[in-house]
Amino acid sequence: MKLLIKNGNVVFPDGVKKRDILIENGKISAIGNKITEDCTVIDASGKHVFPGLIDMHVHLREPGFEGKEDIESGSKAAVAGGFTQVCCMPNTNPVCDNAVVVTYVKHRAAEVNLCKVNPIGSISRGEKGEELSDIGKMAKAGAVALSDDGRSVMDSKIMCLAMQYANDFGLKCLAHCEDANLVDGGLVNEGRNSTLTGLKGSIRAVEDIMIAREICLSESLSVPVHICHVSTYSGVQLIREAKARGVKVTAETCPHYFSLTDDIITDFDTNTKVNPPIREDIDRQAVIAGLKDGTLDCIVTDHAPHAAKDKQVEYALAAFGISGIETSFALSYTKLVKSGILTLPELAARMSAAPAEILNLDGGKIEESGVADITIADLEEKYVIDSNRFLSKGKNTPFNGTEVYGKIVYTIVDGEIKFCSRQ
């Protein structure tokens, strides 16, 4: 199959250039000017062509929680959001702690045949933090990383062994940083707004203590570690200082941490309840600075869809999580690029190249002979986020009604059009 993208503003690491891209048999066969070919043509005039977006932190809920999301609905949402690859966390039922579940996820993703779905195996059996999962077998079955996301591995010895063992198989541990002994039922960031609302607060140290531990382990063992969903100014600084010392640490954050502050909790909208919590402006500004200077390597969604009944309850009883895979690109472009904080190549690096490099995935670049995973967006198109139009089963977002720029027009995976907004 051949596909020709004409007249697009292609986002390369060294800048944006008007180019044509010819795709054959799932690969980019030529990049140049005035390419002609007898095949399907996409006229990308006035549009921007990005390397396919990669979200290395999503929850697809299958197996076990298909009422919230499943691999099919999550994949539909992903390609609508411009993502050609996603990496799904293991806190399913059963937990993805063995080769059988890894294989199941890959099989279902192949059946759905939309975006690439890369399973992340759990660090510990049942995510209980007590004994290691079958790491070697999961790696052989196709797991791309390890995490007990949703909770920290509280036993430092277990985490130490996991990081070493994972490294032997070329995998990284993705650390959910939350001291379970310190969180003490906290629902929101502890501060002025938690006091005003009477909602139980969670201090920054809950996150920072575990970030510091993972950095110490990485430095002592000289093996890499990845820090999930960074939300505190102090956490950003810990990671910045560690990187300056040469520690093999990478880190991510999410759109809600650079777009919002905890002022939004004062109306008790449970769609604002997320873990880690949305924090204060000092944290938001630090997260933005961390993305700018590369302390925070990538933008992920932590896509956490829920059924309506999980959110339409009292704040204390509501589930944690935001459905974010269909809003991430537009929020990131609007808040970071349109405002002058990041350049387009920097945005592409945070949302594509860095995740590919961290997890050793094929993709993240637009280059000849490279995989034809491509996202085309209209950066001038303004629209209002409407959760009722989400393809995800999860409509739980604090961004409903937010005006953004950057509409996904095409999502192309291995040279095949998987999403077209013009249909």
PDB file of C-alpha atoms in Angstrom, residues 63-281:
ATOM      1  CA  PRO A  63      -9.143  -7.326  31.331  1.00  0.00           C
ATOM      2  CA  GLY A  64     -11.569  -7.017  34.213  1.00  0.00           C
ATOM      3  CA  PHE A  65     -12.882  -3.450  34.202  1.00  0.00           C
ATOM      4  CA  GLU A  66     -14.407  -3.189  30.745  1.00  0.00           C
ATOM      5  CA  GLY A  67     -17.267  -1.082  32.094  1.00  0.00           C
ATOM      6  CA  LYS A  68     -14.784   1.769  32.471  1.00  0.00           C
ATOM      7  CA  GLU A  69     -12.848   1.175  29.246  1.00  0.00           C
ATOM      8  CA  ASP A  70     -11.664  -1.665  27.055  1.00  0.00           C
ATOM      9  CA  ILE A  71      -8.882  -2.056  24.543  1.00  0.00           C
ATOM     10  CA  GLU A  72     -11.190  -1.267  21.624  1.00  0.00           C
ATOM     11  CA  SER A  73     -12.752   1.882  23.073  1.00  0.00           C
ATOM     12  CA  GLY A  74      -9.405   3.036  24.432  1.00  0.00           C
ATOM     13  CA  SER A  75      -7.731   2.485  21.069  1.00  0.00           C
ATOM     14  CA  LYS A  76     -10.475   4.437  19.294  1.00  0.00           C
ATOM     15  CA  ALA A  77      -9.963   7.282  21.748  1.00  0.00           C
ATOM     16  CA  ALA A  78      -6.206   7.084  21.301  1.00  0.00           C
ATOM     17  CA  VAL A  79      -6.188   7.459  17.525  1.00  0.00           C
ATOM     18  CA  ALA A  80      -8.775  10.250  17.794  1.00  0.00           C
ATOM     19  CA  GLY A  81      -6.296  11.958  20.102  1.00  0.00           C
ATOM     20  CA  GLY A  82      -3.463  11.521  17.601  1.00  0.00           C
ATOM     21  CA  PHE A  83      -1.721   8.644  19.372  1.00  0.00           C
ATOM     22  CA  THR A  84      -0.190   5.922  17.258  1.00  0.00           C
ATOM     23  CA  GLN A  85       1.120   4.005  20.282  1.00  0.00           C
ATOM     24  CA  VAL A  86       0.024   3.671  23.892  1.00  0.00           C
ATOM     25  CA  CYS A  87       1.510   1.763  26.828  1.00  0.00           C
ATOM     26  CA  CYS A  88      -1.090   0.336  29.188  1.00  0.00           C
ATOM     27  CA  MET A  89      -0.617  -0.041  32.919  1.00  0.00           C
ATOM     28  CA  PRO A  90      -1.047  -3.425  34.622  1.00  0.00           C
ATOM     29  CA  ASN A  91      -3.639  -2.651  37.322  1.00  0.00           C
ATOM     30  CA  THR A  92      -6.314  -4.755  35.649  1.00  0.00           C
ATOM     31  CA  ASN A  93      -8.164  -7.834  36.899  1.00  0.00           C
ATOM     32  CA  PRO A  94      -6.297 -10.109  36.765  1.00  0.00           C
ATOM     33  CA  VAL A  95      -3.245  -7.937  37.230  1.00  0.00           C
ATOM     34  CA  CYS A  96      -0.849  -8.045  34.293  1.00  0.00           C
ATOM     35  CA  ASP A  97       1.839  -9.859  36.277  1.00  0.00           C
ATOM     36  CA  ASN A  98       2.488 -12.809  33.958  1.00  0.00           C
ATOM     37  CA  ALA A  99       3.084 -13.691  30.330  1.00  0.00           C
ATOM     38  CA  VAL A 100      -0.485 -14.909  29.813  1.00  0.00           C
ATOM     39  CA  VAL A 101      -2.032 -11.486  30.489  1.00  0.00           C
ATOM     40  CA  VAL A 102       0.672  -9.724  28.471  1.00  0.00           C
ATOM     41  CA  THR A 103      -0.129 -12.010  25.544  1.00  0.00           C
ATOM     42  CA  TYR A 104      -3.859 -11.441  25.963  1.00  0.00           C
ATOM     43  CA  VAL A 105      -3.446  -7.649  25.783  1.00  0.00           C
ATOM     44  CA  LYS A 106      -1.312  -7.903  22.662  1.00  0.00           C
ATOM     45  CA  HIS A 107      -3.768 -10.318  21.049  1.00  0.00           C
ATOM     46  CA  ARG A 108      -6.762  -8.065  21.738  1.00  0.00           C
ATOM     47  CA  ALA A 109      -4.880  -5.028  20.424  1.00  0.00           C
ATOM     48  CA  ALA A 110      -4.088  -6.910  17.215  1.00  0.00           C
ATOM     49  CA  GLU A 111      -7.766  -7.808  16.825  1.00  0.00           C
ATOM     50  CA  VAL A 112      -8.793  -4.180  17.278  1.00  0.00           C
ATOM     51  CA  ASN A 113      -6.031  -3.091  14.873  1.00  0.00           C
ATOM     52  CA  LEU A 114      -6.013   0.647  15.549  1.00  0.00           C
ATOM     53  CA  CYS A 115      -3.081   2.014  17.534  1.00  0.00           C
ATOM     54  CA  LYS A 116      -0.170  -0.055  18.812  1.00  0.00           C
ATOM     55  CA  VAL A 117      -0.810  -1.191  22.382  1.00  0.00           C
ATOM     56  CA  ASN A 118       2.282  -1.992  24.433  1.00  0.00           C
ATOM     57  CA  PRO A 119       1.633  -3.836  27.715  1.00  0.00           C
ATOM     58  CA  ILE A 120       3.416  -2.801  30.900  1.00  0.00           C
ATOM     59  CA  GLY A 121       3.852  -5.668  33.351  1.00  0.00           C
ATOM     60  CA  SER A 122       3.545  -5.288  37.100  1.00  0.00           C
ATOM     61  CA  ILE A 123       6.656  -5.155  39.244  1.00  0.00           C
ATOM     62  CA  SER A 124       5.160  -7.363  41.932  1.00  0.00           C
ATOM     63  CA  ARG A 125       2.684 -10.220  41.912  1.00  0.00           C
ATOM     64  CA  GLY A 126      -0.828  -8.835  42.159  1.00  0.00           C
ATOM     65  CA  GLU A 127       0.708  -5.375  42.655  1.00  0.00           C
ATOM     66  CA  LYS A 128       0.990  -6.292  46.344  1.00  0.00           C
ATOM     67  CA  GLY A 129       4.622  -5.236  46.638  1.00  0.00           C
ATOM     68  CA  GLU A 130       5.624  -8.504  48.301  1.00  0.00           C
ATOM     69  CA  GLU A 131       7.353 -10.598  45.642  1.00  0.00           C
ATOM     70  CA  LEU A 132       8.529 -10.015  42.107  1.00  0.00           C
ATOM     71  CA  SER A 133       6.387 -10.902  39.126  1.00  0.00           C
ATOM     72  CA  ASP A 134       7.587 -13.178  36.317  1.00  0.00           C
ATOM     73  CA  ILE A 135       9.651 -10.388  34.805  1.00  0.00           C
ATOM     74  CA  GLY A 136      11.658 -12.472  32.355  1.00  0.00           C
ATOM     75  CA  LYS A 137       8.614 -14.254  30.966  1.00  0.00           C
ATOM     76  CA  MET A 138       6.697 -10.988  30.616  1.00  0.00           C
ATOM     77  CA  ALA A 139       9.630  -9.420  28.790  1.00  0.00           C
ATOM     78  CA  LYS A 140       9.728 -12.354  26.375  1.00  0.00           C
ATOM     79  CA  ALA A 141       5.958 -12.065  25.830  1.00  0.00           C
ATOM     80  CA  GLY A 142       6.273  -8.404  24.874  1.00  0.00           C
ATOM     81  CA  ALA A 143       6.030  -6.229  27.993  1.00  0.00           C
ATOM     82  CA  VAL A 144       7.841  -2.930  27.367  1.00  0.00           C
ATOM     83  CA  ALA A 145       8.281  -1.827  30.988  1.00  0.00           C
ATOM     84  CA  LEU A 146       7.345  -2.643  34.579  1.00  0.00           C
ATOM     85  CA  SER A 147       5.212  -0.710  37.058  1.00  0.00           C
ATOM     86  CA  ASP A 148       2.923  -1.162  40.029  1.00  0.00           C
ATOM     87  CA  ASP A 149       1.139   2.004  38.936  1.00  0.00           C
ATOM     88  CA  GLY A 150      -1.651   3.004  41.262  1.00  0.00           C
ATOM     89  CA  ARG A 151       0.594   2.325  44.222  1.00  0.00           C
ATOM     90  CA  SER A 152       4.260   2.458  45.154  1.00  0.00           C
ATOM     91  CA  VAL A 153       6.395  -0.559  45.875  1.00  0.00           C
ATOM     92  CA  MET A 154       6.869   0.312  49.541  1.00  0.00           C
ATOM     93  CA  ASP A 155       9.486  -2.359  50.247  1.00  0.00           C
ATOM     94  CA  SER A 156      12.787  -0.821  49.164  1.00  0.00           C
ATOM     95  CA  LYS A 157      14.440  -4.218  48.848  1.00  0.00           C
ATOM     96  CA  ILE A 158      11.755  -5.396  46.407  1.00  0.00           C
ATOM     97  CA  MET A 159      12.132  -2.211  44.358  1.00  0.00           C
ATOM     98  CA  CYS A 160      15.906  -2.568  44.367  1.00  0.00           C
ATOM     99  CA  LEU A 161      15.695  -6.123  43.059  1.00  0.00           C
ATOM    100  CA  ALA A 162      13.066  -5.149  40.494  1.00  0.00           C
ATOM    101  CA  MET A 163      15.200  -2.370  39.038  1.00  0.00           C
ATOM    102  CA  GLN A 164      18.194  -4.689  38.739  1.00  0.00           C
ATOM    103  CA  TYR A 165      16.233  -7.589  37.299  1.00  0.00           C
ATOM    104  CA  ALA A 166      14.307  -5.391  34.868  1.00  0.00           C
ATOM    105  CA  ASN A 167      17.559  -3.891  33.647  1.00  0.00           C
ATOM    106  CA  ASP A 168      18.864  -7.374  32.857  1.00  0.00           C
ATOM    107  CA  PHE A 169      16.013  -7.668  30.329  1.00  0.00           C
ATOM    108  CA  GLY A 170      16.407  -4.160  28.939  1.00  0.00           C
ATOM    109  CA  LEU A 171      13.305  -2.876  30.734  1.00  0.00           C
ATOM    110  CA  LYS A 172      12.750   0.091  33.023  1.00  0.00           C
ATOM    111  CA  CYS A 173      10.705   0.357  36.192  1.00  0.00           C
ATOM    112  CA  LEU A 174       8.117   3.148  36.023  1.00  0.00           C
ATOM    113  CA  ALA A 175       7.648   4.394  39.569  1.00  0.00           C
ATOM    114  CA  HIS A 176       4.335   5.582  40.972  1.00  0.00           C
ATOM    115  CA  CYS A 177       5.685   7.744  43.786  1.00  0.00           C
ATOM    116  CA  GLU A 178       3.352   7.779  46.779  1.00  0.00           C
ATOM    117  CA  ASP A 179       4.302   6.945  50.345  1.00  0.00           C
ATOM    118  CA  ALA A 180       1.332   4.827  51.409  1.00  0.00           C
ATOM    119  CA  ASN A 181       2.186   5.327  55.069  1.00  0.00           C
ATOM    120  CA  LEU A 182       2.096   9.097  54.750  1.00  0.00           C
ATOM    121  CA  VAL A 183      -0.831   9.720  52.407  1.00  0.00           C
ATOM    122  CA  ASP A 184      -3.242   8.887  55.247  1.00  0.00           C
ATOM    123  CA  GLY A 185      -6.427   9.143  53.232  1.00  0.00           C
ATOM    124  CA  GLY A 186      -5.517  12.413  51.509  1.00  0.00           C
ATOM    125  CA  LEU A 187      -7.813  13.356  48.635  1.00  0.00           C
ATOM    126  CA  VAL A 188      -6.430  16.669  47.383  1.00  0.00           C
ATOM    127  CA  ASN A 189      -3.329  18.800  47.731  1.00  0.00           C
ATOM    128  CA  GLU A 190      -2.887  20.008  51.288  1.00  0.00           C
ATOM    129  CA  GLY A 191      -3.075  23.787  51.351  1.00  0.00           C
ATOM    130  CA  ARG A 192      -5.440  26.718  51.472  1.00  0.00           C
ATOM    131  CA  ASN A 193      -8.076  25.072  49.292  1.00  0.00           C
ATOM    132  CA  SER A 194      -8.122  21.815  51.225  1.00  0.00           C
ATOM    133  CA  THR A 195      -8.729  23.893  54.335  1.00  0.00           C
ATOM    134  CA  LEU A 196     -11.497  25.928  52.688  1.00  0.00           C
ATOM    135  CA  THR A 197     -13.291  22.841  51.394  1.00  0.00           C
ATOM    136  CA  GLY A 198     -12.679  20.580  54.364  1.00  0.00           C
ATOM    137  CA  LEU A 199     -11.314  17.909  51.990  1.00  0.00           C
ATOM    138  CA  LYS A 200      -8.473  15.908  53.495  1.00  0.00           C
ATOM    139  CA  GLY A 201      -5.138  17.059  52.138  1.00  0.00           C
ATOM    140  CA  SER A 202      -2.061  15.177  50.998  1.00  0.00           C
ATOM    141  CA  ILE A 203       1.314  16.861  51.491  1.00  0.00           C
ATOM    142  CA  ARG A 204       3.975  17.067  48.778  1.00  0.00           C
ATOM    143  CA  ALA A 205       6.286  14.832  50.799  1.00  0.00           C
ATOM    144  CA  VAL A 206       3.987  11.887  49.997  1.00  0.00           C
ATOM    145  CA  GLU A 207       5.315  12.102  46.445  1.00  0.00           C
ATOM    146  CA  ASP A 208       8.754  13.567  47.047  1.00  0.00           C
ATOM    147  CA  ILE A 209       9.958  10.929  49.523  1.00  0.00           C
ATOM    148  CA  MET A 210       9.408   8.168  46.990  1.00  0.00           C
ATOM    149  CA  ILE A 211      10.934  10.198  44.143  1.00  0.00           C
ATOM    150  CA  ALA A 212      14.026  10.623  46.312  1.00  0.00           C
ATOM    151  CA  ARG A 213      14.155   6.897  47.087  1.00  0.00           C
ATOM    152  CA  GLU A 214      13.942   5.874  43.447  1.00  0.00           C
ATOM    153  CA  ILE A 215      16.683   8.356  42.572  1.00  0.00           C
ATOM    154  CA  CYS A 216      18.884   6.958  45.355  1.00  0.00           C
ATOM    155  CA  LEU A 217      18.353   3.408  44.129  1.00  0.00           C
ATOM    156  CA  SER A 218      19.062   4.375  40.531  1.00  0.00           C
ATOM    157  CA  GLU A 219      22.223   6.212  41.522  1.00  0.00           C
ATOM    158  CA  SER A 220      23.493   3.434  43.788  1.00  0.00           C
ATOM    159  CA  LEU A 221      22.738   0.650  41.313  1.00  0.00           C
ATOM    160  CA  SER A 222      23.634   2.628  38.191  1.00  0.00           C
ATOM    161  CA  VAL A 223      20.448   1.428  36.501  1.00  0.00           C
ATOM    162  CA  PRO A 224      17.713   3.607  35.006  1.00  0.00           C
ATOM    163  CA  VAL A 225      14.379   4.462  36.588  1.00  0.00           C
ATOM    164  CA  HIS A 226      11.423   6.462  35.313  1.00  0.00           C
ATOM    165  CA  ILE A 227       9.289   8.680  37.559  1.00  0.00           C
ATOM    166  CA  CYS A 228       5.580   8.781  36.755  1.00  0.00           C
ATOM    167  CA  HIS A 229       3.220  11.789  36.746  1.00  0.00           C
ATOM    168  CA  VAL A 230       5.375  14.377  38.550  1.00  0.00           C
ATOM    169  CA  SER A 231       3.233  17.055  40.187  1.00  0.00           C
ATOM    170  CA  THR A 232       5.333  18.913  42.825  1.00  0.00           C
ATOM    171  CA  TYR A 233       7.844  21.721  42.518  1.00  0.00           C
ATOM    172  CA  SER A 234      10.124  19.901  44.948  1.00  0.00           C
ATOM    173  CA  GLY A 235       9.898  16.683  42.937  1.00  0.00           C
ATOM    174  CA  VAL A 236      10.926  18.547  39.789  1.00  0.00           C
ATOM    175  CA  GLN A 237      13.935  19.936  41.635  1.00  0.00           C
ATOM    176  CA  LEU A 238      14.961  16.519  42.968  1.00  0.00           C
ATOM    177  CA  ILE A 239      14.934  15.139  39.427  1.00  0.00           C
ATOM    178  CA  ARG A 240      16.780  18.167  38.012  1.00  0.00           C
ATOM    179  CA  GLU A 241      19.556  17.817  40.563  1.00  0.00           C
ATOM    180  CA  ALA A 242      19.788  14.069  40.008  1.00  0.00           C
ATOM    181  CA  LYS A 243      20.129  14.522  36.261  1.00  0.00           C
ATOM    182  CA  ALA A 244      22.862  17.091  36.827  1.00  0.00           C
ATOM    183  CA  ARG A 245      24.777  14.414  38.771  1.00  0.00           C
ATOM    184  CA  GLY A 246      24.366  11.953  35.926  1.00  0.00           C
ATOM    185  CA  VAL A 247      21.713   9.753  37.537  1.00  0.00           C
ATOM    186  CA  LYS A 248      19.871   7.636  34.962  1.00  0.00           C
ATOM    187  CA  VAL A 249      16.453   9.054  35.775  1.00  0.00           C
ATOM    188  CA  THR A 250      13.714  10.105  33.382  1.00  0.00           C
ATOM    189  CA  ALA A 251      10.346  11.589  34.232  1.00  0.00           C
ATOM    190  CA  GLU A 252       6.912  12.486  32.934  1.00  0.00           C
ATOM    191  CA  THR A 253       4.041  14.794  33.741  1.00  0.00           C
ATOM    192  CA  CYS A 254       0.462  15.281  32.537  1.00  0.00           C
ATOM    193  CA  PRO A 255      -1.558  18.158  31.043  1.00  0.00           C
ATOM    194  CA  HIS A 256      -3.600  18.633  34.216  1.00  0.00           C
ATOM    195  CA  TYR A 257      -0.436  19.400  36.185  1.00  0.00           C
ATOM    196  CA  PHE A 258       0.716  22.193  33.852  1.00  0.00           C
ATOM    197  CA  SER A 259      -2.765  23.511  33.052  1.00  0.00           C
ATOM    198  CA  LEU A 260      -4.623  23.626  36.380  1.00  0.00           C
ATOM    199  CA  THR A 261      -4.257  24.545  40.033  1.00  0.00           C
ATOM    200  CA  ASP A 262      -6.139  23.242  43.032  1.00  0.00           C
ATOM    201  CA  ASP A 263      -8.450  26.254  42.872  1.00  0.00           C
ATOM    202  CA  ILE A 264     -10.648  23.967  40.769  1.00  0.00           C
ATOM    203  CA  ILE A 265     -11.496  21.707  43.727  1.00  0.00           C
ATOM    204  CA  THR A 266     -13.548  24.374  45.458  1.00  0.00           C
ATOM    205  CA  ASP A 267     -16.727  23.486  43.573  1.00  0.00           C
ATOM    206  CA  PHE A 268     -16.356  19.814  44.619  1.00  0.00           C
ATOM    207  CA  ASP A 269     -16.431  18.558  41.016  1.00  0.00           C
ATOM    208  CA  THR A 270     -15.225  14.961  41.320  1.00  0.00           C
ATOM    209  CA  ASN A 271     -13.729  15.186  37.825  1.00  0.00           C
ATOM    210  CA  THR A 272     -10.939  17.178  39.505  1.00  0.00           C
ATOM    211  CA  LYS A 273     -10.029  14.240  41.767  1.00  0.00           C
ATOM    212  CA  VAL A 274      -6.824  12.653  40.547  1.00  0.00           C
ATOM    213  CA  ASN A 275      -3.761  10.988  42.027  1.00  0.00           C
ATOM    214  CA  PRO A 276      -1.320  12.677  42.499  1.00  0.00           C
ATOM    215  CA  PRO A 277      -3.590  15.635  43.221  1.00  0.00           C
ATOM    216  CA  ILE A 278      -3.617  18.855  41.247  1.00  0.00           C
ATOM    217  CA  ARG A 279      -1.503  21.251  43.248  1.00  0.00           C
ATOM    218  CA  GLU A 280      -0.746  24.971  43.595  1.00  0.00           C
ATOM    219  CA  ASP A 281       0.548  27.504  41.093  1.00  0.00           C
TER     220      ASP A 281
END
